[in-house]
């Protein structure tokens, strides 16, 4: 039986939810998306602080820095550390005005697995786009589908060339759902596209 995989993203349906900003390091400098969205290990000196960009209801799973990377509660962090220790790094963070522990999740694994033929639309950067250093890289991936046979033992990862997305194996999805954690949504990225 083929393992199913799901895009993990933030549930934005609650208008009263909080929004988290860019993490700040001990020196007051921003530690932005570029550090935590590469799909590889990151190094951080000292503890990070995550400001609340827009006040509202706290969530167990939020994408900080305009959707770049997860900030999660202890329950979510425990699932990830137990089930995917080779795939994620967890950095303790202070979230403004919140006493409970939070963790920034760095997805430290990248897998070349996008099924270009099965995806709804895939576009590549070309010379005409004026960014020669990006020629051949993905410019657009809509209705993304992945090839499960290329994933190997990864349970949490970013797809190579399209690291704006986080993918989790079905077992991770189910374990996260069992925690009752708020703020998460899942969309399957295996099998044929459904609907339009």
Short mmCIF file of C-alpha atoms in Angstrom, two decimals:
data_model
loop_
_atom_site.label_atom_id
_atom_site.label_comp_id
_atom_site.label_asym_id
_atom_site.label_seq_id
_atom_site.Cartn_x
_atom_site.Cartn_y
_atom_site.Cartn_z
CA UNK A 1 0.00 0.00 0.00
CA UNK A 2 1.36 3.41 -1.00
CA UNK A 3 1.79 6.00 1.75
CA UNK A 4 -0.39 9.07 1.37
CA UNK A 5 1.08 12.55 1.87
CA UNK A 6 -0.54 15.85 2.77
CA UNK A 7 0.29 19.52 2.50
CA UNK A 8 0.24 20.99 6.02
CA UNK A 9 -0.91 24.58 6.11
CA UNK A 10 -2.49 27.15 8.38
CA UNK A 11 -6.25 27.34 8.90
CA UNK A 12 -7.05 30.98 8.21
CA UNK A 13 -10.83 30.67 8.55
CA UNK A 14 -11.05 32.20 12.05
CA UNK A 15 -11.06 36.01 11.69
CA UNK A 16 -10.30 36.35 15.42
CA UNK A 17 -7.03 34.40 15.24
CA UNK A 18 -3.61 35.85 15.97
CA UNK A 19 -0.89 36.44 13.39
CA UNK A 20 2.76 35.96 14.29
CA UNK A 21 5.60 38.12 13.01
CA UNK A 22 9.26 37.59 12.17
CA UNK A 23 11.37 36.00 14.93
CA UNK A 24 13.89 38.26 16.68
CA UNK A 25 17.22 36.96 18.01
CA UNK A 26 18.95 37.91 21.28
CA UNK A 27 20.64 40.88 19.57
CA UNK A 28 17.32 42.26 18.33
CA UNK A 29 17.93 41.21 14.72
CA UNK A 30 15.28 39.51 12.57
CA UNK A 31 15.81 35.80 11.89
CA UNK A 32 13.59 35.63 8.83
CA UNK A 33 12.14 33.10 6.45
CA UNK A 34 15.35 32.66 4.45
CA UNK A 35 16.83 30.79 7.44
CA UNK A 36 13.93 28.42 8.09
CA UNK A 37 12.50 27.80 4.61
CA UNK A 38 15.46 26.21 2.85
CA UNK A 39 14.54 22.67 3.82
CA UNK A 40 17.87 22.14 5.57
CA UNK A 41 19.34 22.38 9.06
CA UNK A 42 19.64 25.84 10.55
CA UNK A 43 21.77 27.25 13.37
CA UNK A 44 20.47 29.78 15.86
CA UNK A 45 22.46 31.40 18.66
CA UNK A 46 20.37 32.01 21.75
CA UNK A 47 16.64 32.03 22.18
CA UNK A 48 14.30 33.62 19.66
CA UNK A 49 11.32 35.86 20.40
CA UNK A 50 8.29 35.79 18.11
CA UNK A 51 6.21 38.97 18.18
CA UNK A 52 2.45 38.88 17.81
CA UNK A 53 1.89 40.84 14.61
CA UNK A 54 -1.89 40.94 15.00
CA UNK A 55 -3.51 40.10 18.36
CA UNK A 56 -6.20 37.45 18.53
CA UNK A 57 -6.84 33.91 19.66
CA UNK A 58 -3.70 31.83 20.22
CA UNK A 59 -3.31 28.69 18.11
CA UNK A 60 -1.37 25.45 18.54
CA UNK A 61 -0.06 25.75 14.97
CA UNK A 62 0.68 29.08 13.27
CA UNK A 63 2.84 30.03 10.33
CA UNK A 64 5.03 32.96 11.38
CA UNK A 65 6.64 35.60 9.22
CA UNK A 66 3.79 35.78 6.68
CA UNK A 67 3.41 32.05 6.31
CA UNK A 68 7.03 30.98 6.28
CA UNK A 69 7.42 28.40 9.03
CA UNK A 70 5.48 26.88 11.92
CA UNK A 71 5.41 28.03 15.51
CA UNK A 72 3.76 25.33 17.61
CA UNK A 73 2.80 24.36 21.15
CA UNK A 74 4.41 21.58 23.18
CA UNK A 75 1.80 19.00 22.06
CA UNK A 76 2.51 19.55 18.37
CA UNK A 77 6.27 19.72 18.96
CA UNK A 78 6.15 16.39 20.84
CA UNK A 79 4.47 14.61 17.92
CA UNK A 80 7.01 15.96 15.45
CA UNK A 81 10.04 15.18 17.62
CA UNK A 82 8.88 11.62 18.35
CA UNK A 83 7.70 10.68 14.87
CA UNK A 84 10.08 12.65 12.61
CA UNK A 85 13.27 13.41 14.58
CA UNK A 86 15.47 13.34 11.45
CA UNK A 87 13.17 15.67 9.54
CA UNK A 88 12.66 18.63 11.89
CA UNK A 89 14.54 20.92 14.24
CA UNK A 90 12.68 22.48 17.16
CA UNK A 91 13.84 25.81 18.55
CA UNK A 92 12.26 27.02 21.82
CA UNK A 93 10.82 30.50 21.32
CA UNK A 94 9.14 33.12 23.45
CA UNK A 95 5.87 34.33 21.98
CA UNK A 96 5.05 37.83 23.22
CA UNK A 97 2.72 37.84 26.25
CA UNK A 98 2.27 34.04 26.29
CA UNK A 99 3.59 32.08 29.30
CA UNK A 100 3.35 28.58 27.79
CA UNK A 101 6.23 27.05 25.79
CA UNK A 102 6.29 27.41 22.02
CA UNK A 103 8.67 26.02 19.42
CA UNK A 104 9.72 27.21 16.01
CA UNK A 105 9.75 24.23 13.63
CA UNK A 106 12.46 24.14 11.00
CA UNK A 107 11.66 21.49 8.40
CA UNK A 108 15.22 20.32 7.77
CA UNK A 109 14.57 17.91 4.94
CA UNK A 110 14.01 18.44 1.22
CA UNK A 111 12.82 15.74 -1.17
CA UNK A 112 12.81 15.92 -4.98
CA UNK A 113 9.35 14.45 -5.51
CA UNK A 114 7.01 16.83 -7.39
CA UNK A 115 5.13 14.92 -10.05
CA UNK A 116 5.10 17.57 -12.77
CA UNK A 117 2.83 15.60 -15.13
CA UNK A 118 0.20 14.91 -12.45
CA UNK A 119 0.20 18.45 -11.00
CA UNK A 120 -2.41 20.91 -12.27
CA UNK A 121 0.16 23.43 -13.49
CA UNK A 122 3.95 23.70 -13.38
CA UNK A 123 5.92 26.64 -14.80
CA UNK A 124 9.67 27.16 -14.81
CA UNK A 125 11.77 30.32 -14.75
CA UNK A 126 13.16 31.16 -18.19
CA UNK A 127 15.78 33.62 -19.45
CA UNK A 128 12.95 35.91 -20.54
CA UNK A 129 11.93 36.33 -16.89
CA UNK A 130 15.10 38.35 -16.23
CA UNK A 131 16.48 36.19 -13.41
CA UNK A 132 19.12 33.99 -15.08
CA UNK A 133 20.19 32.47 -11.76
CA UNK A 134 16.72 30.89 -11.44
CA UNK A 135 16.40 29.41 -14.95
CA UNK A 136 15.07 25.85 -14.74
CA UNK A 137 13.66 26.28 -11.21
CA UNK A 138 9.94 26.11 -10.48
CA UNK A 139 8.17 29.43 -10.90
CA UNK A 140 4.64 28.14 -10.32
CA UNK A 141 3.36 24.86 -8.93
CA UNK A 142 -0.45 24.76 -8.72
CA UNK A 143 -2.47 21.71 -7.73
CA UNK A 144 0.77 20.05 -6.66
CA UNK A 145 0.99 16.28 -6.70
CA UNK A 146 4.01 14.33 -5.52
CA UNK A 147 5.37 10.92 -6.46
CA UNK A 148 5.33 8.86 -3.21
CA UNK A 149 7.90 6.44 -4.63
CA UNK A 150 10.51 9.24 -4.46
CA UNK A 151 9.94 10.20 -0.82
CA UNK A 152 11.94 7.44 0.88
CA UNK A 153 11.77 7.50 4.68
CA UNK A 154 10.92 11.21 5.01
CA UNK A 155 7.87 11.94 7.16
CA UNK A 156 8.00 15.75 7.23
CA UNK A 157 9.69 17.62 4.37
CA UNK A 158 9.65 20.46 1.89
CA UNK A 159 9.52 19.54 -1.80
CA UNK A 160 12.70 20.38 -3.69
CA UNK A 161 12.30 23.50 -5.78
CA UNK A 162 9.07 24.56 -4.05
CA UNK A 163 10.06 24.97 -0.41
CA UNK A 164 7.11 27.24 0.41
CA UNK A 165 5.16 24.03 1.12
CA UNK A 166 5.40 21.58 4.03
CA UNK A 167 4.45 17.95 3.34
CA UNK A 168 3.67 15.34 6.01
CA UNK A 169 3.08 11.59 5.80
CA UNK A 170 -0.39 10.33 6.64
CA UNK A 171 0.79 8.93 9.99
CA UNK A 172 2.00 12.41 11.03
CA UNK A 173 -1.29 13.97 9.90
CA UNK A 174 -3.30 11.48 11.95
CA UNK A 175 -1.12 11.91 15.05
CA UNK A 176 -1.42 15.71 14.85
CA UNK A 177 -5.19 15.46 14.43
CA UNK A 178 -5.42 13.21 17.52
CA UNK A 179 -3.88 15.98 19.65
CA UNK A 180 -6.86 18.23 18.85
CA UNK A 181 -4.40 21.02 18.00
CA UNK A 182 -5.87 24.19 16.53
CA UNK A 183 -4.71 26.08 13.45
CA UNK A 184 -3.85 23.20 11.11
CA UNK A 185 -5.34 22.11 7.79
CA UNK A 186 -4.31 19.33 5.44
CA UNK A 187 -4.72 18.76 1.70
CA UNK A 188 -3.73 15.50 0.06
CA UNK A 189 -0.94 15.76 -2.53
CA UNK A 190 -0.94 12.10 -3.64
CA UNK A 191 -3.29 10.41 -6.06
CA UNK A 192 -5.29 12.11 -8.78
CA UNK A 193 -6.49 15.70 -8.46
CA UNK A 194 -10.08 15.95 -7.29
CA UNK A 195 -12.46 18.80 -8.02
CA UNK A 196 -11.27 22.02 -9.58
#
